């Protein structure tokens, strides 16, 4: 029997002109409900406002226009709110989620916005914040900001939210880096080569690369903050109740589920393991859907997968340590870097395979590493995690990161744990490589119709009647 050919990955090597990616780009602490639709637009609006004032271009008026997926599902994803907050100078990392409603009400009621927190301008929603039909050419998540100057001229900037909260301005020079990584890699094959050459684990290799930005103590401090923020999101999600915003009237379930699990007593029943893991993922994504603070890992729509697997390691693995948690996060980041370099983590480009699928792959690799897996076993775990998410569409009902997104994170977390143990039962040898499954995901995403890629024009989004 002849096996069908696996698609070849495009040539890409670490010594090519590729911007170095840091672990701090894979895990960012921000607010929900969406990294592409909330975090990215807030950063773009902030960048635009800052540029205008820093260069002395003091406008009489500014206008924001949302295109493509940001237009089609932007209201459900709070893109319009994020743009207002960004124009007012707020950032996802520092904004107080509890203060957002007051800030927005002040802008709406006063008809004015404080541009970058420094310069007052008249601002009217119906004229100055517009949802446009169609797509801009460079990416499905497009924004246009216009500053109207006193002399009658205008300054126009196009931004794209390209996934995981990252943004790109059209016409801007690509980010160059003079960082020289100790062990650069641009593919799974190169990653394994580097570990074989150096005798380092994947986590140790990534840690050595992070030294190009900061010392080990600072990297550890960052990883510990990420861990604490992930656990904090779980705890807040498990303590909150009520209806999630947006109109679907989705009831928060985490608090009630947690109480039932606690009432069942010690975690000795095997079924309790996956019930607790599911709860932890559910709690994070309910918190995300409510606009709370979560860790983009690698996106907000998939923010529950890695925290749930991390919490599984801490709660159920005998001998779990803080160093093991750091190993999990560093290894997961290495896998996330490959998806960013070789494909995309944007659901608007890849569907949900690029969000929950990537998070599952990252979490599987991280857990396998924390459990003592070899680099080849870790790479195998990452491959398994994605292989069984290929073709996963993004079709949120009402454009909200609620159905099917919240439950989908629970499935991704359970799959990740399963993938890690399957890989650890093997010797690292397998037929489909991580590079091949990443390339397959990329090709599948390109072939996927746009109505299944975060536009809410197909799938569950049109087959379920909103209440």
PDB file of N, CA and C in Angstrom, residues 143-228:
ATOM      1  N   UNK A 143      -8.583  47.789   9.285  1.00  0.00           N
ATOM      2  CA  UNK A 143      -9.064  49.037   9.885  1.00  0.00           C
ATOM      3  C   UNK A 143      -8.459  50.210   9.143  1.00  0.00           C
ATOM      4  N   UNK A 144      -9.232  51.285   9.006  1.00  0.00           N
ATOM      5  CA  UNK A 144      -8.732  52.532   8.440  1.00  0.00           C
ATOM      6  C   UNK A 144      -9.000  53.648   9.445  1.00  0.00           C
ATOM      7  N   UNK A 145      -7.955  54.375   9.803  1.00  0.00           N
ATOM      8  CA  UNK A 145      -8.093  55.526  10.692  1.00  0.00           C
ATOM      9  C   UNK A 145      -7.741  56.782   9.891  1.00  0.00           C
ATOM     10  N   UNK A 146      -8.569  57.808  10.025  1.00  0.00           N
ATOM     11  CA  UNK A 146      -8.350  59.062   9.311  1.00  0.00           C
ATOM     12  C   UNK A 146      -8.336  60.215  10.295  1.00  0.00           C
ATOM     13  N   UNK A 147      -7.310  61.050  10.193  1.00  0.00           N
ATOM     14  CA  UNK A 147      -7.223  62.274  10.989  1.00  0.00           C
ATOM     15  C   UNK A 147      -7.451  63.456  10.056  1.00  0.00           C
ATOM     16  N   UNK A 148      -8.482  64.242  10.329  1.00  0.00           N
ATOM     17  CA  UNK A 148      -8.802  65.429   9.534  1.00  0.00           C
ATOM     18  C   UNK A 148      -8.143  66.633  10.205  1.00  0.00           C
ATOM     19  N   UNK A 149      -7.221  67.265   9.463  1.00  0.00           N
ATOM     20  CA  UNK A 149      -6.391  68.329  10.029  1.00  0.00           C
ATOM     21  C   UNK A 149      -7.016  69.705   9.790  1.00  0.00           C
ATOM     22  N   UNK A 150      -6.606  70.718  10.562  1.00  0.00           N
ATOM     23  CA  UNK A 150      -7.199  72.052  10.431  1.00  0.00           C
ATOM     24  C   UNK A 150      -7.037  72.681   9.052  1.00  0.00           C
ATOM     25  N   UNK A 151      -5.989  72.312   8.307  1.00  0.00           N
ATOM     26  CA  UNK A 151      -5.774  72.912   6.989  1.00  0.00           C
ATOM     27  C   UNK A 151      -6.593  72.247   5.894  1.00  0.00           C
ATOM     28  N   UNK A 152      -7.475  71.327   6.256  1.00  0.00           N
ATOM     29  CA  UNK A 152      -8.319  70.661   5.270  1.00  0.00           C
ATOM     30  C   UNK A 152      -7.747  69.371   4.728  1.00  0.00           C
ATOM     31  N   UNK A 153      -6.508  69.047   5.058  1.00  0.00           N
ATOM     32  CA  UNK A 153      -5.903  67.790   4.618  1.00  0.00           C
ATOM     33  C   UNK A 153      -6.270  66.667   5.581  1.00  0.00           C
ATOM     34  N   UNK A 154      -5.911  65.463   5.190  1.00  0.00           N
ATOM     35  CA  UNK A 154      -6.217  64.305   6.028  1.00  0.00           C
ATOM     36  C   UNK A 154      -5.038  63.340   6.021  1.00  0.00           C
ATOM     37  N   UNK A 155      -4.841  62.673   7.132  1.00  0.00           N
ATOM     38  CA  UNK A 155      -3.825  61.629   7.247  1.00  0.00           C
ATOM     39  C   UNK A 155      -4.561  60.305   7.435  1.00  0.00           C
ATOM     40  N   UNK A 156      -4.245  59.324   6.580  1.00  0.00           N
ATOM     41  CA  UNK A 156      -4.939  58.036   6.601  1.00  0.00           C
ATOM     42  C   UNK A 156      -3.944  56.932   6.935  1.00  0.00           C
ATOM     43  N   UNK A 157      -4.327  56.058   7.831  1.00  0.00           N
ATOM     44  CA  UNK A 157      -3.507  54.906   8.187  1.00  0.00           C
ATOM     45  C   UNK A 157      -4.367  53.644   8.121  1.00  0.00           C
ATOM     46  N   UNK A 158      -3.828  52.617   7.458  1.00  0.00           N
ATOM     47  CA  UNK A 158      -4.483  51.311   7.420  1.00  0.00           C
ATOM     48  C   UNK A 158      -3.742  50.350   8.345  1.00  0.00           C
ATOM     49  N   UNK A 159      -4.500  49.688   9.197  1.00  0.00           N
ATOM     50  CA  UNK A 159      -3.933  48.688  10.084  1.00  0.00           C
ATOM     51  C   UNK A 159      -4.624  47.350   9.858  1.00  0.00           C
ATOM     52  N   UNK A 160      -3.894  46.290  10.163  1.00  0.00           N
ATOM     53  CA  UNK A 160      -4.454  44.946  10.123  1.00  0.00           C
ATOM     54  C   UNK A 160      -4.189  44.252  11.449  1.00  0.00           C
ATOM     55  N   UNK A 161      -5.208  43.592  11.964  1.00  0.00           N
ATOM     56  CA  UNK A 161      -5.059  42.793  13.179  1.00  0.00           C
ATOM     57  C   UNK A 161      -4.807  41.359  12.739  1.00  0.00           C
ATOM     58  N   UNK A 162      -3.577  40.897  12.895  1.00  0.00           N
ATOM     59  CA  UNK A 162      -3.137  39.691  12.200  1.00  0.00           C
ATOM     60  C   UNK A 162      -3.140  38.436  13.063  1.00  0.00           C
ATOM     61  N   UNK A 163      -3.700  38.528  14.266  1.00  0.00           N
ATOM     62  CA  UNK A 163      -3.817  37.333  15.108  1.00  0.00           C
ATOM     63  C   UNK A 163      -3.064  37.464  16.411  1.00  0.00           C
ATOM     64  N   UNK A 164      -3.693  36.977  17.487  1.00  0.00           N
ATOM     65  CA  UNK A 164      -3.048  36.987  18.789  1.00  0.00           C
ATOM     66  C   UNK A 164      -2.827  38.372  19.363  1.00  0.00           C
ATOM     67  N   UNK A 165      -3.534  39.378  18.829  1.00  0.00           N
ATOM     68  CA  UNK A 165      -3.367  40.747  19.301  1.00  0.00           C
ATOM     69  C   UNK A 165      -2.297  41.528  18.564  1.00  0.00           C
ATOM     70  N   UNK A 166      -1.569  40.875  17.657  1.00  0.00           N
ATOM     71  CA  UNK A 166      -0.519  41.556  16.883  1.00  0.00           C
ATOM     72  C   UNK A 166      -1.154  42.404  15.790  1.00  0.00           C
ATOM     73  N   UNK A 167      -0.511  43.538  15.475  1.00  0.00           N
ATOM     74  CA  UNK A 167      -1.018  44.426  14.432  1.00  0.00           C
ATOM     75  C   UNK A 167       0.095  44.746  13.442  1.00  0.00           C
ATOM     76  N   UNK A 168      -0.323  45.157  12.251  1.00  0.00           N
ATOM     77  CA  UNK A 168       0.628  45.583  11.222  1.00  0.00           C
ATOM     78  C   UNK A 168       0.043  46.794  10.516  1.00  0.00           C
ATOM     79  N   UNK A 169       0.840  47.844  10.346  1.00  0.00           N
ATOM     80  CA  UNK A 169       0.381  49.026   9.624  1.00  0.00           C
ATOM     81  C   UNK A 169       0.812  48.937   8.171  1.00  0.00           C
ATOM     82  N   UNK A 170      -0.123  49.158   7.274  1.00  0.00           N
ATOM     83  CA  UNK A 170       0.179  49.095   5.843  1.00  0.00           C
ATOM     84  C   UNK A 170       1.183  50.175   5.480  1.00  0.00           C
ATOM     85  N   UNK A 171       2.200  49.777   4.726  1.00  0.00           N
ATOM     86  CA  UNK A 171       3.208  50.720   4.288  1.00  0.00           C
ATOM     87  C   UNK A 171       4.360  50.892   5.241  1.00  0.00           C
ATOM     88  N   UNK A 172       4.208  50.386   6.453  1.00  0.00           N
ATOM     89  CA  UNK A 172       5.304  50.507   7.423  1.00  0.00           C
ATOM     90  C   UNK A 172       6.380  49.487   7.099  1.00  0.00           C
ATOM     91  N   UNK A 173       7.609  49.839   7.368  1.00  0.00           N
ATOM     92  CA  UNK A 173       8.705  48.907   7.153  1.00  0.00           C
ATOM     93  C   UNK A 173       8.521  47.702   8.080  1.00  0.00           C
ATOM     94  N   UNK A 174       8.751  46.497   7.566  1.00  0.00           N
ATOM     95  CA  UNK A 174       8.653  45.324   8.449  1.00  0.00           C
ATOM     96  C   UNK A 174       9.588  45.474   9.638  1.00  0.00           C
ATOM     97  N   UNK A 175       9.119  44.980  10.759  1.00  0.00           N
ATOM     98  CA  UNK A 175       9.932  45.056  11.972  1.00  0.00           C
ATOM     99  C   UNK A 175      11.250  44.319  11.766  1.00  0.00           C
ATOM    100  N   UNK A 176      12.335  45.041  11.925  1.00  0.00           N
ATOM    101  CA  UNK A 176      13.653  44.427  11.834  1.00  0.00           C
ATOM    102  C   UNK A 176      14.162  44.140  13.240  1.00  0.00           C
ATOM    103  N   UNK A 177      14.953  43.134  13.351  1.00  0.00           N
ATOM    104  CA  UNK A 177      15.525  42.843  14.662  1.00  0.00           C
ATOM    105  C   UNK A 177      17.012  42.571  14.520  1.00  0.00           C
ATOM    106  N   UNK A 178      17.755  43.149  15.443  1.00  0.00           N
ATOM    107  CA  UNK A 178      19.179  42.842  15.475  1.00  0.00           C
ATOM    108  C   UNK A 178      19.479  41.833  16.569  1.00  0.00           C
ATOM    109  N   UNK A 179      18.414  41.185  17.066  1.00  0.00           N
ATOM    110  CA  UNK A 179      18.605  40.160  18.084  1.00  0.00           C
ATOM    111  C   UNK A 179      19.246  38.935  17.451  1.00  0.00           C
ATOM    112  N   UNK A 180      20.304  38.491  18.015  1.00  0.00           N
ATOM    113  CA  UNK A 180      20.962  37.283  17.534  1.00  0.00           C
ATOM    114  C   UNK A 180      20.649  36.175  18.525  1.00  0.00           C
ATOM    115  N   UNK A 181      19.813  35.251  18.093  1.00  0.00           N
ATOM    116  CA  UNK A 181      19.401  34.172  18.966  1.00  0.00           C
ATOM    117  C   UNK A 181      20.503  33.131  19.065  1.00  0.00           C
ATOM    118  N   UNK A 182      20.611  32.555  20.237  1.00  0.00           N
ATOM    119  CA  UNK A 182      21.637  31.541  20.443  1.00  0.00           C
ATOM    120  C   UNK A 182      21.379  30.302  19.599  1.00  0.00           C
ATOM    121  N   UNK A 183      20.114  29.944  19.443  1.00  0.00           N
ATOM    122  CA  UNK A 183      19.754  28.721  18.721  1.00  0.00           C
ATOM    123  C   UNK A 183      18.522  28.980  17.845  1.00  0.00           C
ATOM    124  N   UNK A 184      18.670  29.719  16.756  1.00  0.00           N
ATOM    125  CA  UNK A 184      17.508  30.051  15.923  1.00  0.00           C
ATOM    126  C   UNK A 184      16.917  28.812  15.261  1.00  0.00           C
ATOM    127  N   UNK A 185      15.609  28.830  15.086  1.00  0.00           N
ATOM    128  CA  UNK A 185      14.927  27.744  14.373  1.00  0.00           C
ATOM    129  C   UNK A 185      13.687  28.313  13.701  1.00  0.00           C
ATOM    130  N   UNK A 186      13.355  27.783  12.543  1.00  0.00           N
ATOM    131  CA  UNK A 186      12.176  28.237  11.807  1.00  0.00           C
ATOM    132  C   UNK A 186      11.277  27.085  11.408  1.00  0.00           C
ATOM    133  N   UNK A 187      11.568  25.890  11.881  1.00  0.00           N
ATOM    134  CA  UNK A 187      10.747  24.718  11.575  1.00  0.00           C
ATOM    135  C   UNK A 187      10.889  23.716  12.704  1.00  0.00           C
ATOM    136  N   UNK A 188       9.977  22.772  12.730  1.00  0.00           N
ATOM    137  CA  UNK A 188      10.081  21.713  13.721  1.00  0.00           C
ATOM    138  C   UNK A 188      11.336  20.885  13.511  1.00  0.00           C
ATOM    139  N   UNK A 189      11.679  20.661  12.246  1.00  0.00           N
ATOM    140  CA  UNK A 189      12.888  19.890  11.951  1.00  0.00           C
ATOM    141  C   UNK A 189      14.126  20.599  12.482  1.00  0.00           C
ATOM    142  N   UNK A 190      14.207  21.925  12.257  1.00  0.00           N
ATOM    143  CA  UNK A 190      15.343  22.674  12.777  1.00  0.00           C
ATOM    144  C   UNK A 190      15.355  22.692  14.302  1.00  0.00           C
ATOM    145  N   UNK A 191      14.185  22.764  14.896  1.00  0.00           N
ATOM    146  CA  UNK A 191      14.106  22.743  16.356  1.00  0.00           C
ATOM    147  C   UNK A 191      14.700  21.446  16.909  1.00  0.00           C
ATOM    148  N   UNK A 192      14.346  20.323  16.291  1.00  0.00           N
ATOM    149  CA  UNK A 192      14.893  19.042  16.728  1.00  0.00           C
ATOM    150  C   UNK A 192      16.391  18.948  16.449  1.00  0.00           C
ATOM    151  N   UNK A 193      16.828  19.522  15.328  1.00  0.00           N
ATOM    152  CA  UNK A 193      18.261  19.540  15.026  1.00  0.00           C
ATOM    153  C   UNK A 193      19.030  20.299  16.102  1.00  0.00           C
ATOM    154  N   UNK A 194      18.481  21.442  16.516  1.00  0.00           N
ATOM    155  CA  UNK A 194      19.170  22.253  17.529  1.00  0.00           C
ATOM    156  C   UNK A 194      19.255  21.498  18.862  1.00  0.00           C
ATOM    157  N   UNK A 195      18.200  20.806  19.225  1.00  0.00           N
ATOM    158  CA  UNK A 195      18.244  20.060  20.488  1.00  0.00           C
ATOM    159  C   UNK A 195      19.248  18.906  20.398  1.00  0.00           C
ATOM    160  N   UNK A 196      19.315  18.275  19.243  1.00  0.00           N
ATOM    161  CA  UNK A 196      20.264  17.172  19.081  1.00  0.00           C
ATOM    162  C   UNK A 196      21.706  17.671  19.108  1.00  0.00           C
ATOM    163  N   UNK A 197      21.938  18.831  18.468  1.00  0.00           N
ATOM    164  CA  UNK A 197      23.291  19.391  18.431  1.00  0.00           C
ATOM    165  C   UNK A 197      23.780  19.843  19.808  1.00  0.00           C
ATOM    166  N   UNK A 198      22.870  20.416  20.586  1.00  0.00           N
ATOM    167  CA  UNK A 198      23.267  21.053  21.846  1.00  0.00           C
ATOM    168  C   UNK A 198      23.045  20.181  23.073  1.00  0.00           C
ATOM    169  N   UNK A 199      22.180  19.169  22.951  1.00  0.00           N
ATOM    170  CA  UNK A 199      21.809  18.379  24.108  1.00  0.00           C
ATOM    171  C   UNK A 199      20.817  19.084  25.016  1.00  0.00           C
ATOM    172  N   UNK A 200      20.298  20.238  24.574  1.00  0.00           N
ATOM    173  CA  UNK A 200      19.325  20.991  25.360  1.00  0.00           C
ATOM    174  C   UNK A 200      17.919  20.468  25.099  1.00  0.00           C
ATOM    175  N   UNK A 201      17.059  20.632  26.085  1.00  0.00           N
ATOM    176  CA  UNK A 201      15.633  20.393  25.843  1.00  0.00           C
ATOM    177  C   UNK A 201      15.066  21.562  25.052  1.00  0.00           C
ATOM    178  N   UNK A 202      13.841  21.420  24.563  1.00  0.00           N
ATOM    179  CA  UNK A 202      13.212  22.520  23.831  1.00  0.00           C
ATOM    180  C   UNK A 202      13.054  23.737  24.741  1.00  0.00           C
ATOM    181  N   UNK A 203      12.645  23.512  25.977  1.00  0.00           N
ATOM    182  CA  UNK A 203      12.480  24.627  26.913  1.00  0.00           C
ATOM    183  C   UNK A 203      13.810  25.319  27.187  1.00  0.00           C
ATOM    184  N   UNK A 204      14.873  24.550  27.371  1.00  0.00           N
ATOM    185  CA  UNK A 204      16.195  25.137  27.622  1.00  0.00           C
ATOM    186  C   UNK A 204      16.673  25.929  26.409  1.00  0.00           C
ATOM    187  N   UNK A 205      16.376  25.424  25.231  1.00  0.00           N
ATOM    188  CA  UNK A 205      16.775  26.108  24.013  1.00  0.00           C
ATOM    189  C   UNK A 205      16.050  27.450  23.888  1.00  0.00           C
ATOM    190  N   UNK A 206      14.729  27.452  24.153  1.00  0.00           N
ATOM    191  CA  UNK A 206      13.967  28.699  24.095  1.00  0.00           C
ATOM    192  C   UNK A 206      14.469  29.666  25.156  1.00  0.00           C
ATOM    193  N   UNK A 207      14.747  29.168  26.353  1.00  0.00           N
ATOM    194  CA  UNK A 207      15.267  30.032  27.412  1.00  0.00           C
ATOM    195  C   UNK A 207      16.580  30.695  26.969  1.00  0.00           C
ATOM    196  N   UNK A 208      17.465  29.924  26.333  1.00  0.00           N
ATOM    197  CA  UNK A 208      18.731  30.486  25.849  1.00  0.00           C
ATOM    198  C   UNK A 208      18.473  31.570  24.808  1.00  0.00           C
ATOM    199  N   UNK A 209      17.467  31.361  23.948  1.00  0.00           N
ATOM    200  CA  UNK A 209      17.124  32.380  22.946  1.00  0.00           C
ATOM    201  C   UNK A 209      16.569  33.639  23.599  1.00  0.00           C
ATOM    202  N   UNK A 210      15.790  33.473  24.654  1.00  0.00           N
ATOM    203  CA  UNK A 210      15.197  34.626  25.336  1.00  0.00           C
ATOM    204  C   UNK A 210      16.261  35.535  25.944  1.00  0.00           C
ATOM    205  N   UNK A 211      17.468  35.011  26.134  1.00  0.00           N
ATOM    206  CA  UNK A 211      18.559  35.823  26.666  1.00  0.00           C
ATOM    207  C   UNK A 211      18.926  36.965  25.728  1.00  0.00           C
ATOM    208  N   UNK A 212      18.484  36.898  24.476  1.00  0.00           N
ATOM    209  CA  UNK A 212      18.706  38.006  23.551  1.00  0.00           C
ATOM    210  C   UNK A 212      17.902  39.237  23.953  1.00  0.00           C
ATOM    211  N   UNK A 213      16.864  39.046  24.771  1.00  0.00           N
ATOM    212  CA  UNK A 213      16.021  40.158  25.220  1.00  0.00           C
ATOM    213  C   UNK A 213      16.237  40.508  26.691  1.00  0.00           C
ATOM    214  N   UNK A 214      16.487  39.490  27.531  1.00  0.00           N
ATOM    215  CA  UNK A 214      16.513  39.731  28.976  1.00  0.00           C
ATOM    216  C   UNK A 214      17.258  38.587  29.651  1.00  0.00           C
ATOM    217  N   UNK A 215      17.576  38.736  30.932  1.00  0.00           N
ATOM    218  CA  UNK A 215      18.278  37.661  31.627  1.00  0.00           C
ATOM    219  C   UNK A 215      17.272  36.614  32.116  1.00  0.00           C
ATOM    220  N   UNK A 216      17.799  35.504  32.605  1.00  0.00           N
ATOM    221  CA  UNK A 216      16.944  34.385  33.000  1.00  0.00           C
ATOM    222  C   UNK A 216      15.959  34.762  34.101  1.00  0.00           C
ATOM    223  N   UNK A 217      16.420  35.565  35.050  1.00  0.00           N
ATOM    224  CA  UNK A 217      15.541  35.934  36.159  1.00  0.00           C
ATOM    225  C   UNK A 217      14.334  36.719  35.660  1.00  0.00           C
ATOM    226  N   UNK A 218      14.548  37.595  34.682  1.00  0.00           N
ATOM    227  CA  UNK A 218      13.431  38.360  34.116  1.00  0.00           C
ATOM    228  C   UNK A 218      12.493  37.458  33.332  1.00  0.00           C
ATOM    229  N   UNK A 219      13.052  36.504  32.598  1.00  0.00           N
ATOM    230  CA  UNK A 219      12.209  35.560  31.867  1.00  0.00           C
ATOM    231  C   UNK A 219      11.372  34.733  32.836  1.00  0.00           C
ATOM    232  N   UNK A 220      12.004  34.276  33.916  1.00  0.00           N
ATOM    233  CA  UNK A 220      11.252  33.517  34.918  1.00  0.00           C
ATOM    234  C   UNK A 220      10.147  34.371  35.538  1.00  0.00           C
ATOM    235  N   UNK A 221      10.459  35.629  35.803  1.00  0.00           N
ATOM    236  CA  UNK A 221       9.451  36.521  36.358  1.00  0.00           C
ATOM    237  C   UNK A 221       8.274  36.678  35.431  1.00  0.00           C
ATOM    238  N   UNK A 222       8.557  36.800  34.124  1.00  0.00           N
ATOM    239  CA  UNK A 222       7.476  36.906  33.139  1.00  0.00           C
ATOM    240  C   UNK A 222       6.639  35.631  33.115  1.00  0.00           C
ATOM    241  N   UNK A 223       7.298  34.475  33.066  1.00  0.00           N
ATOM    242  CA  UNK A 223       6.570  33.207  33.030  1.00  0.00           C
ATOM    243  C   UNK A 223       5.712  33.022  34.279  1.00  0.00           C
ATOM    244  N   UNK A 224       6.233  33.436  35.421  1.00  0.00           N
ATOM    245  CA  UNK A 224       5.465  33.313  36.663  1.00  0.00           C
ATOM    246  C   UNK A 224       4.246  34.235  36.648  1.00  0.00           C
ATOM    247  N   UNK A 225       4.400  35.419  36.064  1.00  0.00           N
ATOM    248  CA  UNK A 225       3.245  36.326  35.958  1.00  0.00           C
ATOM    249  C   UNK A 225       2.190  35.753  35.029  1.00  0.00           C
ATOM    250  N   UNK A 226       2.643  35.135  33.946  1.00  0.00           N
ATOM    251  CA  UNK A 226       1.706  34.495  33.023  1.00  0.00           C
ATOM    252  C   UNK A 226       0.950  33.378  33.728  1.00  0.00           C
ATOM    253  N   UNK A 227       1.700  32.539  34.448  1.00  0.00           N
ATOM    254  CA  UNK A 227       1.048  31.454  35.188  1.00  0.00           C
ATOM    255  C   UNK A 227       0.025  31.996  36.176  1.00  0.00           C
ATOM    256  N   UNK A 228       0.409  33.020  36.928  1.00  0.00           N
ATOM    257  CA  UNK A 228      -0.496  33.578  37.927  1.00  0.00           C
ATOM    258  C   UNK A 228      -1.724  34.204  37.272  1.00  0.00           C
TER     259      UNK A 228
END
